[in-house]
PDB file of C-alpha atoms in Angstrom:
ATOM      1  CA  MET B   1     -33.230  -0.132   4.725  1.00  0.00           C
ATOM      2  CA  THR B   2     -29.403  -0.403   4.640  1.00  0.00           C
ATOM      3  CA  ASP B   3     -27.530  -3.709   4.064  1.00  0.00           C
ATOM      4  CA  SER B   4     -25.532  -4.290   7.169  1.00  0.00           C
ATOM      5  CA  THR B   5     -23.179  -6.541   5.317  1.00  0.00           C
ATOM      6  CA  ALA B   6     -22.073  -3.840   2.878  1.00  0.00           C
ATOM      7  CA  THR B   7     -18.391  -2.925   2.970  1.00  0.00           C
ATOM      8  CA  PRO B   8     -17.371   0.769   3.330  1.00  0.00           C
ATOM      9  CA  ALA B   9     -16.401   0.764  -0.370  1.00  0.00           C
ATOM     10  CA  GLN B  10     -19.821  -0.471  -1.343  1.00  0.00           C
ATOM     11  CA  ALA B  11     -21.452   2.318   0.607  1.00  0.00           C
ATOM     12  CA  ALA B  12     -19.428   5.010  -1.209  1.00  0.00           C
ATOM     13  CA  THR B  13     -20.865   7.007  -4.069  1.00  0.00           C
ATOM     14  CA  GLY B  14     -19.689   9.291  -6.839  1.00  0.00           C
ATOM     15  CA  GLU B  15     -15.869  10.132  -6.832  1.00  0.00           C
ATOM     16  CA  ARG B  16     -15.339   8.216  -3.638  1.00  0.00           C
ATOM     17  CA  ALA B  17     -16.874   5.113  -5.230  1.00  0.00           C
ATOM     18  CA  ASP B  18     -14.692   5.427  -8.387  1.00  0.00           C
ATOM     19  CA  LEU B  19     -11.455   5.923  -6.391  1.00  0.00           C
ATOM     20  CA  LEU B  20     -12.195   3.026  -3.972  1.00  0.00           C
ATOM     21  CA  SER B  21     -13.149   0.879  -7.018  1.00  0.00           C
ATOM     22  CA  GLU B  22      -9.772   1.554  -8.655  1.00  0.00           C
ATOM     23  CA  LEU B  23      -7.995   0.874  -5.518  1.00  0.00           C
ATOM     24  CA  ALA B  24      -9.847  -2.404  -4.991  1.00  0.00           C
ATOM     25  CA  ALA B  25      -8.919  -3.579  -8.496  1.00  0.00           C
ATOM     26  CA  ALA B  26      -5.175  -2.845  -7.825  1.00  0.00           C
ATOM     27  CA  ARG B  27      -5.315  -4.577  -4.453  1.00  0.00           C
ATOM     28  CA  HIS B  28      -6.866  -7.581  -6.068  1.00  0.00           C
ATOM     29  CA  PHE B  29      -4.147  -7.971  -8.658  1.00  0.00           C
ATOM     30  CA  LEU B  30      -1.422  -7.546  -6.044  1.00  0.00           C
ATOM     31  CA  ARG B  31      -3.021 -10.156  -3.796  1.00  0.00           C
ATOM     32  CA  PHE B  32      -3.710 -12.489  -6.678  1.00  0.00           C
ATOM     33  CA  THR B  33      -0.060 -12.717  -7.513  1.00  0.00           C
ATOM     34  CA  THR B  34       0.339 -14.688  -4.223  1.00  0.00           C
ATOM     35  CA  ARG B  35      -2.290 -17.319  -4.836  1.00  0.00           C
ATOM     36  CA  ASP B  36      -1.258 -20.866  -3.926  1.00  0.00           C
ATOM     37  CA  LEU B  37       2.270 -19.944  -2.838  1.00  0.00           C
ATOM     38  CA  THR B  38       4.001 -21.293   0.228  1.00  0.00           C
ATOM     39  CA  ASP B  39       5.681 -18.875   2.614  1.00  0.00           C
ATOM     40  CA  GLU B  40       9.066 -19.948   1.241  1.00  0.00           C
ATOM     41  CA  GLN B  41       8.016 -19.018  -2.311  1.00  0.00           C
ATOM     42  CA  ALA B  42       6.521 -15.699  -1.134  1.00  0.00           C
ATOM     43  CA  GLY B  43      10.005 -14.899   0.319  1.00  0.00           C
ATOM     44  CA  GLN B  44      12.027 -15.834  -2.746  1.00  0.00           C
ATOM     45  CA  ARG B  45      13.738 -13.263  -4.873  1.00  0.00           C
ATOM     46  CA  PRO B  46      13.752 -14.760  -8.452  1.00  0.00           C
ATOM     47  CA  THR B  47      14.851 -11.605 -10.172  1.00  0.00           C
ATOM     48  CA  VAL B  48      17.900  -9.460  -9.764  1.00  0.00           C
ATOM     49  CA  SER B  49      15.709  -7.167  -7.580  1.00  0.00           C
ATOM     50  CA  GLU B  50      15.599  -7.205  -3.776  1.00  0.00           C
ATOM     51  CA  LEU B  51      11.826  -7.616  -4.039  1.00  0.00           C
ATOM     52  CA  CYS B  52       9.767 -10.619  -3.070  1.00  0.00           C
ATOM     53  CA  LEU B  53       6.075 -11.096  -3.074  1.00  0.00           C
ATOM     54  CA  GLY B  54       5.738 -11.196   0.706  1.00  0.00           C
ATOM     55  CA  GLY B  55       7.867  -8.028   0.972  1.00  0.00           C
ATOM     56  CA  LEU B  56       5.861  -6.236  -1.655  1.00  0.00           C
ATOM     57  CA  ILE B  57       2.642  -6.928   0.271  1.00  0.00           C
ATOM     58  CA  LYS B  58       4.378  -5.691   3.466  1.00  0.00           C
ATOM     59  CA  HIS B  59       5.646  -2.534   1.678  1.00  0.00           C
ATOM     60  CA  VAL B  60       2.254  -1.741   0.086  1.00  0.00           C
ATOM     61  CA  THR B  61       0.540  -2.350   3.504  1.00  0.00           C
ATOM     62  CA  SER B  62       3.058   0.078   5.207  1.00  0.00           C
ATOM     63  CA  THR B  63       2.640   2.692   2.432  1.00  0.00           C
ATOM     64  CA  GLU B  64      -1.143   2.590   2.581  1.00  0.00           C
ATOM     65  CA  ARG B  65      -1.096   2.792   6.252  1.00  0.00           C
ATOM     66  CA  GLY B  66       1.233   5.756   6.243  1.00  0.00           C
ATOM     67  CA  TRP B  67      -0.660   7.757   3.699  1.00  0.00           C
ATOM     68  CA  ALA B  68      -3.956   7.077   5.377  1.00  0.00           C
ATOM     69  CA  ASP B  69      -2.489   8.257   8.609  1.00  0.00           C
ATOM     70  CA  PHE B  70      -1.230  11.343   6.743  1.00  0.00           C
ATOM     71  CA  ILE B  71      -4.822  12.147   5.650  1.00  0.00           C
ATOM     72  CA  VAL B  72      -5.870  12.130   9.358  1.00  0.00           C
ATOM     73  CA  GLU B  73      -2.812  13.324  11.153  1.00  0.00           C
ATOM     74  CA  GLY B  74      -0.767  15.419   8.636  1.00  0.00           C
ATOM     75  CA  PRO B  75       2.904  15.230   7.929  1.00  0.00           C
ATOM     76  CA  SER B  76       3.915  13.819  11.301  1.00  0.00           C
ATOM     77  CA  ALA B  77       2.376  10.556  10.249  1.00  0.00           C
ATOM     78  CA  LEU B  78       5.080  10.149   7.555  1.00  0.00           C
ATOM     79  CA  GLY B  79       8.031  11.002   9.844  1.00  0.00           C
ATOM     80  CA  ASP B  80      10.954  13.322   9.372  1.00  0.00           C
ATOM     81  CA  PHE B  81      13.385  12.173   6.615  1.00  0.00           C
ATOM     82  CA  ASP B  82      16.213  14.193   8.057  1.00  0.00           C
ATOM     83  CA  ALA B  83      15.796  12.528  11.457  1.00  0.00           C
ATOM     84  CA  MET B  84      15.925   8.983  10.147  1.00  0.00           C
ATOM     85  CA  THR B  85      18.663   6.785  11.728  1.00  0.00           C
ATOM     86  CA  GLU B  86      20.382   3.799  10.268  1.00  0.00           C
ATOM     87  CA  ALA B  87      17.947   1.654  12.280  1.00  0.00           C
ATOM     88  CA  ASP B  88      14.969   3.460  10.652  1.00  0.00           C
ATOM     89  CA  PHE B  89      16.539   2.732   7.195  1.00  0.00           C
ATOM     90  CA  ALA B  90      17.140  -0.892   8.124  1.00  0.00           C
ATOM     91  CA  ARG B  91      13.395  -1.201   9.376  1.00  0.00           C
ATOM     92  CA  ARG B  92      12.375   0.190   6.031  1.00  0.00           C
ATOM     93  CA  ALA B  93      14.462  -2.179   4.068  1.00  0.00           C
ATOM     94  CA  ASP B  94      12.861  -5.040   6.024  1.00  0.00           C
ATOM     95  CA  GLU B  95       9.551  -3.977   4.536  1.00  0.00           C
ATOM     96  CA  PHE B  96      10.664  -5.528   1.304  1.00  0.00           C
ATOM     97  CA  ARG B  97      11.400  -8.931   2.760  1.00  0.00           C
ATOM     98  CA  LEU B  98       9.481 -11.736   4.304  1.00  0.00           C
ATOM     99  CA  LEU B  99      11.369 -12.100   7.618  1.00  0.00           C
ATOM    100  CA  PRO B 100      11.801 -15.244   9.714  1.00  0.00           C
ATOM    101  CA  GLY B 101       8.600 -15.855  11.578  1.00  0.00           C
ATOM    102  CA  GLU B 102       6.413 -13.979   9.125  1.00  0.00           C
ATOM    103  CA  THR B 103       3.919 -15.754   6.921  1.00  0.00           C
ATOM    104  CA  LEU B 104       2.231 -14.818   3.708  1.00  0.00           C
ATOM    105  CA  ALA B 105      -1.114 -15.419   5.426  1.00  0.00           C
ATOM    106  CA  GLY B 106      -0.150 -13.021   8.180  1.00  0.00           C
ATOM    107  CA  VAL B 107       1.036 -10.187   5.880  1.00  0.00           C
ATOM    108  CA  LEU B 108      -2.135 -10.631   3.713  1.00  0.00           C
ATOM    109  CA  LYS B 109      -4.342 -10.410   6.826  1.00  0.00           C
ATOM    110  CA  GLU B 110      -2.620  -7.157   7.840  1.00  0.00           C
ATOM    111  CA  TYR B 111      -2.986  -5.782   4.313  1.00  0.00           C
ATOM    112  CA  GLU B 112      -6.735  -6.619   4.520  1.00  0.00           C
ATOM    113  CA  GLU B 113      -7.087  -4.798   7.796  1.00  0.00           C
ATOM    114  CA  VAL B 114      -5.205  -1.704   6.506  1.00  0.00           C
ATOM    115  CA  ALA B 115      -7.325  -1.784   3.333  1.00  0.00           C
ATOM    116  CA  ARG B 116     -10.557  -1.893   5.373  1.00  0.00           C
ATOM    117  CA  ARG B 117      -9.419   1.073   7.563  1.00  0.00           C
ATOM    118  CA  THR B 118      -8.547   3.133   4.366  1.00  0.00           C
ATOM    119  CA  ASP B 119     -11.898   2.379   2.801  1.00  0.00           C
ATOM    120  CA  GLU B 120     -13.683   3.364   5.988  1.00  0.00           C
ATOM    121  CA  LEU B 121     -11.688   6.621   6.160  1.00  0.00           C
ATOM    122  CA  VAL B 122     -12.441   7.566   2.491  1.00  0.00           C
ATOM    123  CA  VAL B 123     -16.170   6.971   3.048  1.00  0.00           C
ATOM    124  CA  SER B 124     -16.255   8.948   6.332  1.00  0.00           C
ATOM    125  CA  LEU B 125     -14.145  11.988   5.448  1.00  0.00           C
ATOM    126  CA  PRO B 126     -16.164  15.139   5.417  1.00  0.00           C
ATOM    127  CA  SER B 127     -14.225  16.262   2.273  1.00  0.00           C
ATOM    128  CA  LEU B 128     -11.571  14.805   0.033  1.00  0.00           C
ATOM    129  CA  ASP B 129     -10.167  18.422  -0.218  1.00  0.00           C
ATOM    130  CA  VAL B 130      -8.799  18.381   3.304  1.00  0.00           C
ATOM    131  CA  ASP B 131      -4.986  18.830   2.952  1.00  0.00           C
ATOM    132  CA  HIS B 132      -1.719  18.968   4.887  1.00  0.00           C
ATOM    133  CA  PRO B 133       1.806  20.068   4.014  1.00  0.00           C
ATOM    134  CA  LEU B 134       4.135  17.261   2.966  1.00  0.00           C
ATOM    135  CA  PRO B 135       7.004  16.480   5.311  1.00  0.00           C
ATOM    136  CA  LYS B 136      10.402  17.651   4.214  1.00  0.00           C
ATOM    137  CA  ALA B 137      12.048  14.944   2.099  1.00  0.00           C
ATOM    138  CA  PRO B 138      14.004  14.905  -1.083  1.00  0.00           C
ATOM    139  CA  TRP B 139      11.276  13.337  -3.185  1.00  0.00           C
ATOM    140  CA  PHE B 140       8.688  15.991  -2.272  1.00  0.00           C
ATOM    141  CA  GLU B 141       8.449  19.552  -3.617  1.00  0.00           C
ATOM    142  CA  PRO B 142       9.288  21.980  -0.898  1.00  0.00           C
ATOM    143  CA  GLY B 143       6.277  23.614   0.602  1.00  0.00           C
ATOM    144  CA  ALA B 144       3.809  21.270  -1.270  1.00  0.00           C
ATOM    145  CA  ARG B 145       0.468  20.225   0.190  1.00  0.00           C
ATOM    146  CA  TRP B 146      -1.540  17.241  -0.612  1.00  0.00           C
ATOM    147  CA  SER B 147      -5.252  16.665  -0.214  1.00  0.00           C
ATOM    148  CA  ALA B 148      -6.791  13.501   1.007  1.00  0.00           C
ATOM    149  CA  ARG B 149      -7.726  12.948  -2.743  1.00  0.00           C
ATOM    150  CA  ARG B 150      -4.146  13.337  -3.824  1.00  0.00           C
ATOM    151  CA  ALA B 151      -2.921  10.939  -1.056  1.00  0.00           C
ATOM    152  CA  LEU B 152      -5.569   8.392  -2.205  1.00  0.00           C
ATOM    153  CA  ILE B 153      -4.488   8.688  -5.856  1.00  0.00           C
ATOM    154  CA  HIS B 154      -0.836   8.095  -4.634  1.00  0.00           C
ATOM    155  CA  ILE B 155      -1.990   4.975  -2.743  1.00  0.00           C
ATOM    156  CA  ILE B 156      -3.706   3.720  -5.906  1.00  0.00           C
ATOM    157  CA  ALA B 157      -0.638   4.387  -8.046  1.00  0.00           C
ATOM    158  CA  GLU B 158       1.760   2.726  -5.595  1.00  0.00           C
ATOM    159  CA  THR B 159      -0.489  -0.350  -5.389  1.00  0.00           C
ATOM    160  CA  ALA B 160      -0.907  -0.638  -9.111  1.00  0.00           C
ATOM    161  CA  GLN B 161       2.863  -0.100  -9.648  1.00  0.00           C
ATOM    162  CA  HIS B 162       3.724  -2.730  -7.214  1.00  0.00           C
ATOM    163  CA  ALA B 163       1.037  -5.148  -8.509  1.00  0.00           C
ATOM    164  CA  GLY B 164       2.979  -4.997 -11.797  1.00  0.00           C
ATOM    165  CA  HIS B 165       6.268  -5.801 -10.024  1.00  0.00           C
ATOM    166  CA  ALA B 166       4.502  -8.611  -8.293  1.00  0.00           C
ATOM    167  CA  ASP B 167       3.309 -10.049 -11.536  1.00  0.00           C
ATOM    168  CA  ILE B 168       6.861 -10.130 -12.952  1.00  0.00           C
ATOM    169  CA  ILE B 169       8.132 -11.850  -9.775  1.00  0.00           C
ATOM    170  CA  ARG B 170       5.348 -14.377  -9.734  1.00  0.00           C
ATOM    171  CA  GLU B 171       5.972 -15.217 -13.439  1.00  0.00           C
ATOM    172  CA  SER B 172       9.692 -15.623 -12.578  1.00  0.00           C
ATOM    173  CA  LEU B 173       8.822 -17.972  -9.757  1.00  0.00           C
ATOM    174  CA  ASP B 174       6.610 -20.523 -11.591  1.00  0.00           C
ATOM    175  CA  GLY B 175       5.281 -19.011 -14.816  1.00  0.00           C
ATOM    176  CA  ALA B 176       1.913 -18.058 -13.327  1.00  0.00           C
ATOM    177  CA  LYS B 177       0.542 -14.682 -14.536  1.00  0.00           C
ATOM    178  CA  SER B 178      -2.107 -12.298 -13.193  1.00  0.00           C
ATOM    179  CA  MET B 179      -3.530 -11.685 -16.571  1.00  0.00           C
ATOM    180  CA  GLY B 180      -3.115 -13.260 -20.015  1.00  0.00           C
TER     181      GLY B 180
END
């Protein structure tokens, strides 16, 4: 008998369970930095950086969505860097800000939905070895291919890195820490 309340990550076994467990931990620490904050605080930039907590959540959400789409659709999901317009770059910059009308609760809800979709994808993939060529961009090795596994590891690394940024921002806001 199967527990119908189990999440996709709880249904995973082996390597997939390990990867999803690590991703869940990174997601937790990122979200934890926003505990008890107002929308105004989530939009503040208390360091010299352009980053704010709400914007980091938005960016990680967009990054995870993009790489999950890459796993399914291939390089077209990430777009063509050479074809990006000034408007595309402006939209990307807006990922790092909490814009008027956006709320912390709203960006956290969207992040939760993207996370659930990624977890379901990882559990349902026939193989983590499925791969696609990377799109042409200055930050990718020409001709490189990434497997679903590699894309998932990248999502984990991005989430963990930005959780660290978020911890610094939160501590700068009010002294609260994620750990310690």
